[in-house]
Coordinates of C-alpha atoms and ligand atoms in Angstrom, one line a residue:
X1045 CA -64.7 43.3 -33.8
X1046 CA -61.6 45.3 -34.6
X1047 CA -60.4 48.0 -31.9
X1048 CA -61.1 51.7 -33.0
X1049 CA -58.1 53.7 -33.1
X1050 CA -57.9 56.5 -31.4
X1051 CA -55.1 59.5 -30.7
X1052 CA -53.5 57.0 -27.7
X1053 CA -53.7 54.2 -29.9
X1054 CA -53.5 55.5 -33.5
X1055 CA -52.9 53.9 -36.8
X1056 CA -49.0 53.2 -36.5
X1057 CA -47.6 53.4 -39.9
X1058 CA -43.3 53.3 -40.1
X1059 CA -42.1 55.1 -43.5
X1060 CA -39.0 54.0 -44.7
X1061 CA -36.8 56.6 -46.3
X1062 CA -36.9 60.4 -45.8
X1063 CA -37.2 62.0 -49.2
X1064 CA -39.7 64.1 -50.5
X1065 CA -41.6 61.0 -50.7
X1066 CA -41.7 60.1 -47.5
X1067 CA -42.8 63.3 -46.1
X1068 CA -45.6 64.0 -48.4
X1069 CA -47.0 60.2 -47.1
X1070 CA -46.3 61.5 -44.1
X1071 CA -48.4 64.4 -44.3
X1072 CA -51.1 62.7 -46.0
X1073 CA -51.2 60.7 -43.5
X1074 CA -51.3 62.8 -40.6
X1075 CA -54.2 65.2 -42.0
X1076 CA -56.2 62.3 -43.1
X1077 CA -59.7 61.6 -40.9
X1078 CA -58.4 58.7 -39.0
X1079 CA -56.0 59.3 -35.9
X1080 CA -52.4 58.2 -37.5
X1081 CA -48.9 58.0 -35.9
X1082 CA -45.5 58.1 -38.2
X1083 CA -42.7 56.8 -37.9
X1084 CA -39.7 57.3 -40.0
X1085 CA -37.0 54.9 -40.5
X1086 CA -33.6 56.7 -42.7
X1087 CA -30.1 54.7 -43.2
X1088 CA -28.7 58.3 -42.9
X1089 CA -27.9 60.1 -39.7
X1090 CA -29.9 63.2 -41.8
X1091 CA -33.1 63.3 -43.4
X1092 CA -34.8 65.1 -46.0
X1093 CA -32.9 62.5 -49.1
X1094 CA -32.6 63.8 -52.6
X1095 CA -33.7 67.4 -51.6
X1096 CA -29.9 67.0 -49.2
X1097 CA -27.7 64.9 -51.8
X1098 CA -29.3 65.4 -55.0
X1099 CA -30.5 68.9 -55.6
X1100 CA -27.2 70.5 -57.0
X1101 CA -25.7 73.1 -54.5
X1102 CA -26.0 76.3 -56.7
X1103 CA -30.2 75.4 -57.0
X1104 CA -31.0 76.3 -53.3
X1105 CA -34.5 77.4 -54.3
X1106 CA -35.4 74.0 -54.3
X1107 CA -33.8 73.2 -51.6
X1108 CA -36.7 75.2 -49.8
X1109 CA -38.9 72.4 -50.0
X1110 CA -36.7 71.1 -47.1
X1111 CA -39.0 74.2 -44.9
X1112 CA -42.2 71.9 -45.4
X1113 CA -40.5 68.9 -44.5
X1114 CA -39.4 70.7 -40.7
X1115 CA -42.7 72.1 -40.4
X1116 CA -44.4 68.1 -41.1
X1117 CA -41.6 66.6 -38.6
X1118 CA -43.0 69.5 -36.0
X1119 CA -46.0 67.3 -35.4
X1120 CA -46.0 65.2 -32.2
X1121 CA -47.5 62.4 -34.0
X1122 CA -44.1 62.3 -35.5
X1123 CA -41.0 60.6 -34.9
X1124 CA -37.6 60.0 -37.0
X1125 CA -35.0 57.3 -36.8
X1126 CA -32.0 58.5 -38.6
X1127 CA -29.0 55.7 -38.8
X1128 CA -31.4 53.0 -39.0
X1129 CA -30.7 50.7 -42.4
X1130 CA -34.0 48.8 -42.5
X1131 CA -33.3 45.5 -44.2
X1132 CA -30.1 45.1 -42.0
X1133 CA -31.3 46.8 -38.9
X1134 CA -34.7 46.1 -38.5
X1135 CA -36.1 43.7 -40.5
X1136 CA -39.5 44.1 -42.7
X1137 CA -41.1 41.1 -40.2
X1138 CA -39.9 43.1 -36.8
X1139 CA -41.5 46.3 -38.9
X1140 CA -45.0 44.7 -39.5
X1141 CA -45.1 43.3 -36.5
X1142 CA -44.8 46.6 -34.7
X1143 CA -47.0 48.4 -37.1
X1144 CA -50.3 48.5 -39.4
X1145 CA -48.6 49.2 -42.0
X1146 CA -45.1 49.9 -43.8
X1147 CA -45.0 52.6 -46.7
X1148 CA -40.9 52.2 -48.8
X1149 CA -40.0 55.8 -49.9
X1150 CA -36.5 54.9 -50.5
X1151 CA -36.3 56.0 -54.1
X1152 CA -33.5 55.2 -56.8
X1153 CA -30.3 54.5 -55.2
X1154 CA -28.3 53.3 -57.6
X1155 CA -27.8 54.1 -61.7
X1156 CA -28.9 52.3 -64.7
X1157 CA -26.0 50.2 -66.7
X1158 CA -24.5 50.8 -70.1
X1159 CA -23.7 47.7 -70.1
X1160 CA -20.8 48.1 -73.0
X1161 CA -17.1 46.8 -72.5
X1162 CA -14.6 49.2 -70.5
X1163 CA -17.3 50.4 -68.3
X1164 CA -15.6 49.7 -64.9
X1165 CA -12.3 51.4 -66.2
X1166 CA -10.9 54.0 -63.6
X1167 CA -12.1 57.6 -65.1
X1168 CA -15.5 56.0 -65.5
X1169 CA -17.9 57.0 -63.0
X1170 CA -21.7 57.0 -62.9
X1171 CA -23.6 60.1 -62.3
X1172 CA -24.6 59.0 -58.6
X1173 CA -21.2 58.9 -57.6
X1174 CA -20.1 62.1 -58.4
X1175 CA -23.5 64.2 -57.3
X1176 CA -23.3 62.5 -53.9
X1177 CA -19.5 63.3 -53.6
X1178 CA -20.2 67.0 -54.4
X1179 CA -22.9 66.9 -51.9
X1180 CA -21.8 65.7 -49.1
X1181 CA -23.2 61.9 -48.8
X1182 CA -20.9 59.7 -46.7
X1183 CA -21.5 56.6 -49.4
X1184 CA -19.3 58.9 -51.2
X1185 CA -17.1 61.1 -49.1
X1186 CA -13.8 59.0 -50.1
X1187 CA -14.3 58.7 -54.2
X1188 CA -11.9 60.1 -56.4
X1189 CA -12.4 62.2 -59.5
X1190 CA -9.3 62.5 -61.2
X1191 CA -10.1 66.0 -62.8
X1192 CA -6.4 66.6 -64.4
X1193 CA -7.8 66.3 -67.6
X1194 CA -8.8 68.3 -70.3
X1195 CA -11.7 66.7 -71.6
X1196 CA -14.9 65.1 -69.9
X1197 CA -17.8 63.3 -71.5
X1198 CA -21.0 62.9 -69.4
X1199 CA -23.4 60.1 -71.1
X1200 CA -27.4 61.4 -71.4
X1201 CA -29.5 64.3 -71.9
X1202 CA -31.2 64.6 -68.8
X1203 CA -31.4 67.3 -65.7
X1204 CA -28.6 65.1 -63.4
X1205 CA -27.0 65.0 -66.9
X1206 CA -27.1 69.1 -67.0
X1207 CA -25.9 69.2 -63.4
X1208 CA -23.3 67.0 -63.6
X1209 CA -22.0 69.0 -66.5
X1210 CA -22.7 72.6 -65.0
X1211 CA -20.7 71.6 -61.5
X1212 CA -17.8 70.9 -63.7
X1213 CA -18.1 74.1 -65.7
X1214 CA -18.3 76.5 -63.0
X1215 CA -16.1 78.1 -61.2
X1216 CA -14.9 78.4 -57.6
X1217 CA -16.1 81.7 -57.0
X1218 CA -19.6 81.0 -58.9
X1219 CA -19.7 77.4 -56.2
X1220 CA -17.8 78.6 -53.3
X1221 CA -21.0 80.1 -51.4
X1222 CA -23.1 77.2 -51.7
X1223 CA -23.7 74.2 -49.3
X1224 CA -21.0 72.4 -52.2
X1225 CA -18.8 69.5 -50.0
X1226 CA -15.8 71.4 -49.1
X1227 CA -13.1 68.4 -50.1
X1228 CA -15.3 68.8 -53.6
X1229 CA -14.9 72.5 -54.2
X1230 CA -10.9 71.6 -52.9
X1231 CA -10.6 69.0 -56.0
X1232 CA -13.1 71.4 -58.6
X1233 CA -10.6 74.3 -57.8
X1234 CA -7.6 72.3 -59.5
X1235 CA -9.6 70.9 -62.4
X1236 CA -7.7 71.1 -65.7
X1237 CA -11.0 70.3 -67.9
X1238 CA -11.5 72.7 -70.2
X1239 CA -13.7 70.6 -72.9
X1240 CA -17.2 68.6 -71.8
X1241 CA -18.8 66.8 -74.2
X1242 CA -22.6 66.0 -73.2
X1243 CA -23.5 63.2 -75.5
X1244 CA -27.4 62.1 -76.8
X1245 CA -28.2 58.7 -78.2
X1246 CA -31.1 60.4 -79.4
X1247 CA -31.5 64.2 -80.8
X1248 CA -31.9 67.4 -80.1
X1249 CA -35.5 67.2 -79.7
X1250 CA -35.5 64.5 -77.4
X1251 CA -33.4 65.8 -74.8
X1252 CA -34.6 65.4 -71.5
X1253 CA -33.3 69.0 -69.9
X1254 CA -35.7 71.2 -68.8
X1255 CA -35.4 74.7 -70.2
X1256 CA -34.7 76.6 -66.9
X1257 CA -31.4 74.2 -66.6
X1258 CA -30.4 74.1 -70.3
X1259 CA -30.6 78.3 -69.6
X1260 CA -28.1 78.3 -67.2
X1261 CA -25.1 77.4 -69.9
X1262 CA -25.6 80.2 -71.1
X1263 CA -24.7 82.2 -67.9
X1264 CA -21.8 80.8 -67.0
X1265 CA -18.7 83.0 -66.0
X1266 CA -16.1 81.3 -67.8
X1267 CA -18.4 78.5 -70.1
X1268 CA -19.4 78.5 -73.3
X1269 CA -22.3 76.4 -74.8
X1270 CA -21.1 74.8 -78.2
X1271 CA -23.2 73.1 -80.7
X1272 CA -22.2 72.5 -84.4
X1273 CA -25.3 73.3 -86.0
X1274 CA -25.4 70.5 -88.4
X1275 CA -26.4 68.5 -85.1
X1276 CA -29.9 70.5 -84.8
X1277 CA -31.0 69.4 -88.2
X1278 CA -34.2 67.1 -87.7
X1279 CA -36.2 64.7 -89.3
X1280 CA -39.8 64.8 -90.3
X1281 CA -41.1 62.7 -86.9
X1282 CA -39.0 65.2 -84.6
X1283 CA -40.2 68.2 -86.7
X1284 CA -43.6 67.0 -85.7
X1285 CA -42.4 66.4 -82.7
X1286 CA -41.6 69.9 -81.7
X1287 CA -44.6 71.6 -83.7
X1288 CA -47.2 69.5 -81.0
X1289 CA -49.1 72.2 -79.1
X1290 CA -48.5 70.2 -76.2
X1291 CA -44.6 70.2 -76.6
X1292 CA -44.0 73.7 -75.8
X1293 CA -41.2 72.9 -73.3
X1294 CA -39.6 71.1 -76.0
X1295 CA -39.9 73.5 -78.3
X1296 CA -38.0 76.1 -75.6
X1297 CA -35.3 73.9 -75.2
X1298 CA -34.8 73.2 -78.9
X1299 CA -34.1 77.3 -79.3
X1300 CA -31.8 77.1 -76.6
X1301 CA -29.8 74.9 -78.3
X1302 CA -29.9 77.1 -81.8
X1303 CA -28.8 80.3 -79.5
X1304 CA -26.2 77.8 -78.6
X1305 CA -24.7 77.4 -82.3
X1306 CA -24.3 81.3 -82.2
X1307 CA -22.1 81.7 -78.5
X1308 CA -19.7 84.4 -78.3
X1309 CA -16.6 82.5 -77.4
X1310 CA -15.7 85.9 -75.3
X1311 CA -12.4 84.9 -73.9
X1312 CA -14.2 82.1 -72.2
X1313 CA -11.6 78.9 -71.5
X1314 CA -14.1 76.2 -71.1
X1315 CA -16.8 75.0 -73.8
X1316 CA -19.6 73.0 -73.4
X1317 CA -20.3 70.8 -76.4
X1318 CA -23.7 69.0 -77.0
X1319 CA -23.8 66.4 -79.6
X1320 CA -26.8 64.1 -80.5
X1321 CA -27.2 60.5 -82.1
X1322 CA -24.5 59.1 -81.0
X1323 CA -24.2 56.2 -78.6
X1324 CA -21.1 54.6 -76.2
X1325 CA -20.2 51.4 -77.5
X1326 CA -17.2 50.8 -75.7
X1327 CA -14.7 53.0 -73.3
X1328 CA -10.5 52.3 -74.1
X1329 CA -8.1 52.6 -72.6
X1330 CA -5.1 50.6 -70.5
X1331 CA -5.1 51.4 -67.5
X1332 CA -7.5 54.2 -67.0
X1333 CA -9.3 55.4 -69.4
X1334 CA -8.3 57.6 -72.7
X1335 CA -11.5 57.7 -75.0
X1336 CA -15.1 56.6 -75.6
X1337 CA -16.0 55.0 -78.6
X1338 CA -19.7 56.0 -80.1
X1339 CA -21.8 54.9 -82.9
X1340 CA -23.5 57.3 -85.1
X1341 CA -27.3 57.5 -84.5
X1342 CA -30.5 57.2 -87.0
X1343 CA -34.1 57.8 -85.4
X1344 CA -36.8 55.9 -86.7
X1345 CA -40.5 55.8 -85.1
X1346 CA -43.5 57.6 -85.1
X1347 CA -43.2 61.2 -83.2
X1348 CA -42.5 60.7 -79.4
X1349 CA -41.5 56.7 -79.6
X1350 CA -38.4 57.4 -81.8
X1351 CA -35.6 55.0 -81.0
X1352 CA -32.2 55.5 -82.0
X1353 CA -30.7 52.7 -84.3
X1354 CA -26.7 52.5 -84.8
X1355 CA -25.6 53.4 -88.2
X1356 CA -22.7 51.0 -88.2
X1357 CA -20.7 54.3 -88.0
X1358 CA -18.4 55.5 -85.7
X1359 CA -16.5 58.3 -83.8
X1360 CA -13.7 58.0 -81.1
X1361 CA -13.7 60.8 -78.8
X1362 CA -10.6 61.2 -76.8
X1363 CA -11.4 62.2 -72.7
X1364 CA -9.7 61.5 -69.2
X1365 CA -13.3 61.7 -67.2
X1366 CA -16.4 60.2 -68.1
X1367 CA -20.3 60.1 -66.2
X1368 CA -22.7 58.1 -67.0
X1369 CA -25.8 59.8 -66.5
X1370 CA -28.5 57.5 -68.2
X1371 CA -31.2 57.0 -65.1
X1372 CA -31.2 56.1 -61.8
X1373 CA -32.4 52.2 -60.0
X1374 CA -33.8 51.2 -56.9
X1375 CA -32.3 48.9 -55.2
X1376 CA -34.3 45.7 -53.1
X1377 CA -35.1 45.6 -49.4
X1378 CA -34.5 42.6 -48.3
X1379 CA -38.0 40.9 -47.4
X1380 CA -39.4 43.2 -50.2
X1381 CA -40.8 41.6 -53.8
X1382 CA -38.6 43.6 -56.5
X1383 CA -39.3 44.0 -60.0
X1384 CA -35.4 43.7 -61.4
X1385 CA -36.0 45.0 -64.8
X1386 CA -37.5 48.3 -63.9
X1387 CA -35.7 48.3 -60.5
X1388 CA -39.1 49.4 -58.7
X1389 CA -40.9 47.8 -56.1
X1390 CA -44.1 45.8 -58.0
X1391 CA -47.2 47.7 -56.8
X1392 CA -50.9 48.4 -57.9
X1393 CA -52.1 52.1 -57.1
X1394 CA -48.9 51.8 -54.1
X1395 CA -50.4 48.8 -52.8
X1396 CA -47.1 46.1 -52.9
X1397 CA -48.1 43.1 -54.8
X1398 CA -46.2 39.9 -55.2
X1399 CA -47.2 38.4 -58.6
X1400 CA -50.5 39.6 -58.6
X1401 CA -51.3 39.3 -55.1
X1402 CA -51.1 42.7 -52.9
X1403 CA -49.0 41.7 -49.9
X1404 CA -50.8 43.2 -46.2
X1405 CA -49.5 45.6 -44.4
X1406 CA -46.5 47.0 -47.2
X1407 CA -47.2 50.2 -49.3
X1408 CA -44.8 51.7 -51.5
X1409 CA -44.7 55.9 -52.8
X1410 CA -42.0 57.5 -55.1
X1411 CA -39.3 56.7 -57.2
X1412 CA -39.2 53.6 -55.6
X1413 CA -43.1 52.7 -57.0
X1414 CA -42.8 54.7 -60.3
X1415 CA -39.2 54.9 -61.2
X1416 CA -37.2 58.0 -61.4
X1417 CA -39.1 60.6 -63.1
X1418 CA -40.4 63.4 -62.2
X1419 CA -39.2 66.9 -60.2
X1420 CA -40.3 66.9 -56.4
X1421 CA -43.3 68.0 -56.4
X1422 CA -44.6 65.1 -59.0
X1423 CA -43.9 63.1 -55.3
X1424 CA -46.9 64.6 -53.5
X1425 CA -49.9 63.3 -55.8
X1426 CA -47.8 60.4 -55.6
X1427 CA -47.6 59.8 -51.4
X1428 CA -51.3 61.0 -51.6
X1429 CA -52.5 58.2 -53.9
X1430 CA -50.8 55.7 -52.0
X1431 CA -51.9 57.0 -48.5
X1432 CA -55.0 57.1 -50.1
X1433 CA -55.1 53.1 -51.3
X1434 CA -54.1 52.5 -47.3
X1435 CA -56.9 54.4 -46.3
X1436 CA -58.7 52.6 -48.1
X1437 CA -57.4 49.7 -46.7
X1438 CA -57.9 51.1 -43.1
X1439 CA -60.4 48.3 -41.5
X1440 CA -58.4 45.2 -42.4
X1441 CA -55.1 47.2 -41.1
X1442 CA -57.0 47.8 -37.5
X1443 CA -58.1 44.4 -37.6
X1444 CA -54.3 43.6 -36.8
X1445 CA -54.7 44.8 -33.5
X1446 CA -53.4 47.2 -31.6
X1447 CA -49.6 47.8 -32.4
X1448 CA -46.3 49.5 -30.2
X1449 CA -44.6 51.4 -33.1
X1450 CA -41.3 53.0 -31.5
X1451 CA -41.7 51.3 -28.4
X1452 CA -41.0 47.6 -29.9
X1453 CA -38.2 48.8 -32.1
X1454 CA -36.5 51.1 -29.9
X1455 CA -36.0 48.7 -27.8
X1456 CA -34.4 45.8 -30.7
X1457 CA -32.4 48.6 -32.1
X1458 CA -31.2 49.4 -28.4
X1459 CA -30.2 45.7 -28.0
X1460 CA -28.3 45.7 -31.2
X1461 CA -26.6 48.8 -30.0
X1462 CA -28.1 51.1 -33.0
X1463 CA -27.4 54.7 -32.1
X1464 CA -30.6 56.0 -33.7
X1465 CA -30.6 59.6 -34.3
X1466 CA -34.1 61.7 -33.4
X1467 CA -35.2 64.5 -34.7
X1468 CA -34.0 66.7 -32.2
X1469 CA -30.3 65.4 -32.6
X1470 CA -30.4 66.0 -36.2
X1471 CA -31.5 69.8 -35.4
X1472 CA -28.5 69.8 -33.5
X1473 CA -26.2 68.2 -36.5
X1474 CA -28.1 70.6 -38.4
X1475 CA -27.4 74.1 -36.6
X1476 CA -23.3 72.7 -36.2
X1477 CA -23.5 72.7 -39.9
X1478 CA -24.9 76.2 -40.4
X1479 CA -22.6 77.8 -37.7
X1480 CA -19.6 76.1 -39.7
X1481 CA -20.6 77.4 -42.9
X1482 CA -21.4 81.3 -41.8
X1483 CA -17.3 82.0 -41.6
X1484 CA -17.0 80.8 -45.6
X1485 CA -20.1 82.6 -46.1
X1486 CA -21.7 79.4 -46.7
X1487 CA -26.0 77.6 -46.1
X1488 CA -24.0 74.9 -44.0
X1489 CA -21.0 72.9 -44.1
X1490 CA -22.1 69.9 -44.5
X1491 CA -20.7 66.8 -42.1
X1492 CA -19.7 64.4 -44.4
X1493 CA -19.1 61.0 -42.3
X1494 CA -21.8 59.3 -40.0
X1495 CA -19.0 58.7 -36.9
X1496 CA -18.6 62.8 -37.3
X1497 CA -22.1 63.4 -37.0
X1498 CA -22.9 60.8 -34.2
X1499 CA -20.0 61.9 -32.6
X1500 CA -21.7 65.6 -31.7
X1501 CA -24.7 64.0 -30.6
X1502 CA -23.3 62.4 -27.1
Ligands
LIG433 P1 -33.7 61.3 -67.3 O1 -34.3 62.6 -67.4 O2 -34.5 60.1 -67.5 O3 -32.5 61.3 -68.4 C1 -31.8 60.1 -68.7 C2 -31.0 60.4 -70.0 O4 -30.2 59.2 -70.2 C3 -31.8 60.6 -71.3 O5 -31.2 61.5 -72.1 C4 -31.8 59.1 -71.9 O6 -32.0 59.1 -73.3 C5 -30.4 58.8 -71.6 N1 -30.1 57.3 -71.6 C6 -30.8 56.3 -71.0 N2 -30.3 55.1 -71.3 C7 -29.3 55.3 -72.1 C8 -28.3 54.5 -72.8 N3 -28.4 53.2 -72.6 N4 -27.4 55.1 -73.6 C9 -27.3 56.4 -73.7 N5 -28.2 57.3 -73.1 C10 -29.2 56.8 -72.3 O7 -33.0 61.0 -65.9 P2 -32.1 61.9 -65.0 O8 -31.3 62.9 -65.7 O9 -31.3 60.9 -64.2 O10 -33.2 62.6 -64.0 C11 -34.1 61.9 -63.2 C12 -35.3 62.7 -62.9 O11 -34.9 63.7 -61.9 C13 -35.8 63.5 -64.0 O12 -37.2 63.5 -63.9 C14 -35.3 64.9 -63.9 O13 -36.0 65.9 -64.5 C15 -35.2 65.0 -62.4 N6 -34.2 66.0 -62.0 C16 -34.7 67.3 -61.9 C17 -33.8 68.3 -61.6 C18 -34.2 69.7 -61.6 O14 -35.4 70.0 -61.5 N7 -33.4 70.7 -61.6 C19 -32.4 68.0 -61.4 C20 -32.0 66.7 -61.5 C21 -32.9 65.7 -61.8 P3 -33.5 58.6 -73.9 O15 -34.3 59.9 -73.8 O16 -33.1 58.3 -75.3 O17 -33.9 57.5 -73.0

């Protein structure tokens, strides 16, 4: 007979990864029937993920969701590791042998490929690079953006896409009281770029913005939107496209884009160009590079499954700085079955299969489950659908025995001489930030390297 759990010996469940996803399994979790304990495992000294090194600086509002995430960590049936890389720290074995069960929030960490010659030149960076530099993540404290140019392309149509382009279009006065990295706003304040080009394979009623981002072009202190309007003309599947009742966001975003043909250039020095149907085919250049080469675009399909088809056309733009921003990946964990081609971890309703067979114990919520679409909030239903399956799940997971959680791998990441960081050392990292930023007027300044932060924790 399996052992009842009960609020000494709980469900243990470890959550890997401390993103939105992560905290709404979390929660789920903890106000579910059955008497549950969390642990959760981060690689970073900090938690709270995307919502810290994704949301752009000048968005704090959603940054707020980080107040949910404080109030779930409040709960004593939590606890967080921060600096803990599972996969090279603990392994998925040591994990399911000290839990019930192991739910991967660890989202899309990497970015899609073009996979077109000239990629790799220097001056070509992806979009993950550059938001994580701007915000502070230690992966990407020491890249360099070269930003003595005049133009800059960004690659895709999507919200990183629009912040991406925004962060270079702004100012230092419209950034400079945000939680922006301070060696980014340093390098932003110097930037010669006066032209961005943010480039569509596909057209203007595809675009992947969201109308409250695509609005903010139009508020910028010294930034024009441009858009030739020879670009909005449309087809007969995109007309239909954008007169579906259900498209109304689509159709918002397609009027932006026509106030866009009509900016007042008002003294402005920087323009923002979009431009549709056009694909990178190759990026030039010697030693760094000097231009992108695109193919002219035709759509064909039936209304929302266009596909863009190259015309055999082509166009050579000239630029010193180029992003792609065309999706982000997940990345394996070692032990982990991984579905390469849509960089996701293989699961049915969260539960992680291997071929067709669900594999005990390992759950999976997020990006990392569904791939990267989606604003925050879409990761609650998420977490709750898979906490749900291991609910659901529940007897065969007790039938494991009873299980030491912390206890086991504190003491192996003790042994390796892992400096985990609690909770309670990451509110002190936390308040050193805010008390840093209040003299600049400043959220926070955020610490930007791991030894830093460690280093004001002993
Ligand atoms: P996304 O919305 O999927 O946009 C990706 C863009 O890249 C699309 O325009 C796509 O075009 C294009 N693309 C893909 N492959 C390409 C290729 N081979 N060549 C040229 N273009 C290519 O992804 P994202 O911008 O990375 O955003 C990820 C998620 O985070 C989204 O759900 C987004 O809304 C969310 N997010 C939200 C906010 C916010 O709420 N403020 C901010 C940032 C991100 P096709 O349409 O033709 O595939």
């Amino acid at each position: 007979m399996s052992p009842e759990l009960t609020e000494s010996e709980p469900l243990r469940v470890a959550v890997i990864g401390s993103g939105p996803s992560g905290f709404y399994a979390t929660e789920a979790l903890l106000k579910s029937d059955l008497p549950a304990a969390v642990d959760m495992y981060e690689r970073l000294p900090t938690p709270y993920g995307l919502v810290r090194s994704g949301v752009a600086p000048d968005h704090p509002k959603l940054k707020q969701a980080i107040e949910v995430y404080a109030r779930i960590a409040e709960s004593p049936a939590f606890r967080f590791f921060g600096n803990v890389n599972v996969g090279e720290d603990l392994s998925v074995e040591e994990l399911k042998q000290a839990y019930h069960a192991v739910i991967f929030t660890s989202g899309a960490q990497t970015d899609r490929k073009l996979g077109i010659a000239g990629e790799d030149l220097p001056g070509s960076h992806t979009a993950t690079e550059f938001v994580g530099w701007y915000n502070g993540h230690p992966d990407f404290r020491d890249r360099e953006f070269d930003l003595s140019c005049d133009t800059a392309v960004v690659i895709g149509q999507g919200n990183v896409a629009a912040d991406v382009s925004r962060i270079l279009a702004k100012t230092v006065d419209e950034l400079k009281h945000t939680d922006i990295a301070e060696h980014a706003l340093e390098v932003l304040a110097e930037s010669k770029v006066r032209e961005i080009w943010v480039v569509g394979r596909r057209g203007p009623a595809q675009a992947k913005f969201t109308s409250k981002e695509l609005k903010e072009f139009g508020d910028l202190a010294d930034c024009v939107p441009v858009i030739d309007p020879v670009e909005l003309e449309l087809g007969e599947s995109s007309r239909a496209e954008l007169e579906d009742k259900q498209n109304a966001g689509g159709r918002k975003v397609f009027e932006l884009f026509q106030s866009f043909t009509q900016s007042p250039a008002a003294g402005k020095p920087r323009r923002i160009h979009f431009t549709f149907r056009k694909s990178p085919v190759e990026l030039l250049g010697r030693a760094r590079l000097e231009a992108v080469r695109l193919e002219h675009n035709r759509l064909s399909g039936e209304p929302f499954r266009q596909v863009a088809e190259g015309t055999g056309e082509f166009m050579q733009l000239d630029c010193g700085i180029l992003f792609r921003s065309i999706g982000y990946r997940g990345v394996p964990v070692p032990g982990v079955p991984f579905d390469d081609k849509r960089g996701v971890i293989p699961n049915t309703e969260g539960r992680v299969v291997d071929g067709r067979s669900p594999v005990p114990q390992l759950y999976v919520a997020g990006w990392i489950k569904r791939g990267p679409t989606g604003i925050i909030g879409t990761n609650r239903a998420d977490s709750v659908a898979t906490v749900q399956s291991l609910l659901g799940d529940a007897a065969a997971l007790k039938s494991l025995g009873q299980r030491s959680g912390a206890e086991e791998t504190s003491r192996l990441l003790h042994e390796r001489g892992i400096r985990y960081v609690s909770f309670s050392d990451w509110a002190k990292i936390d308040h050193s930030e805010i008390e840093r930023g209040k003299p600049k007027g400043k959220p926070r300044e955020k610490y930007t390297r791991t030894q830093e932060m460690l280093g004001l924790l002993d």
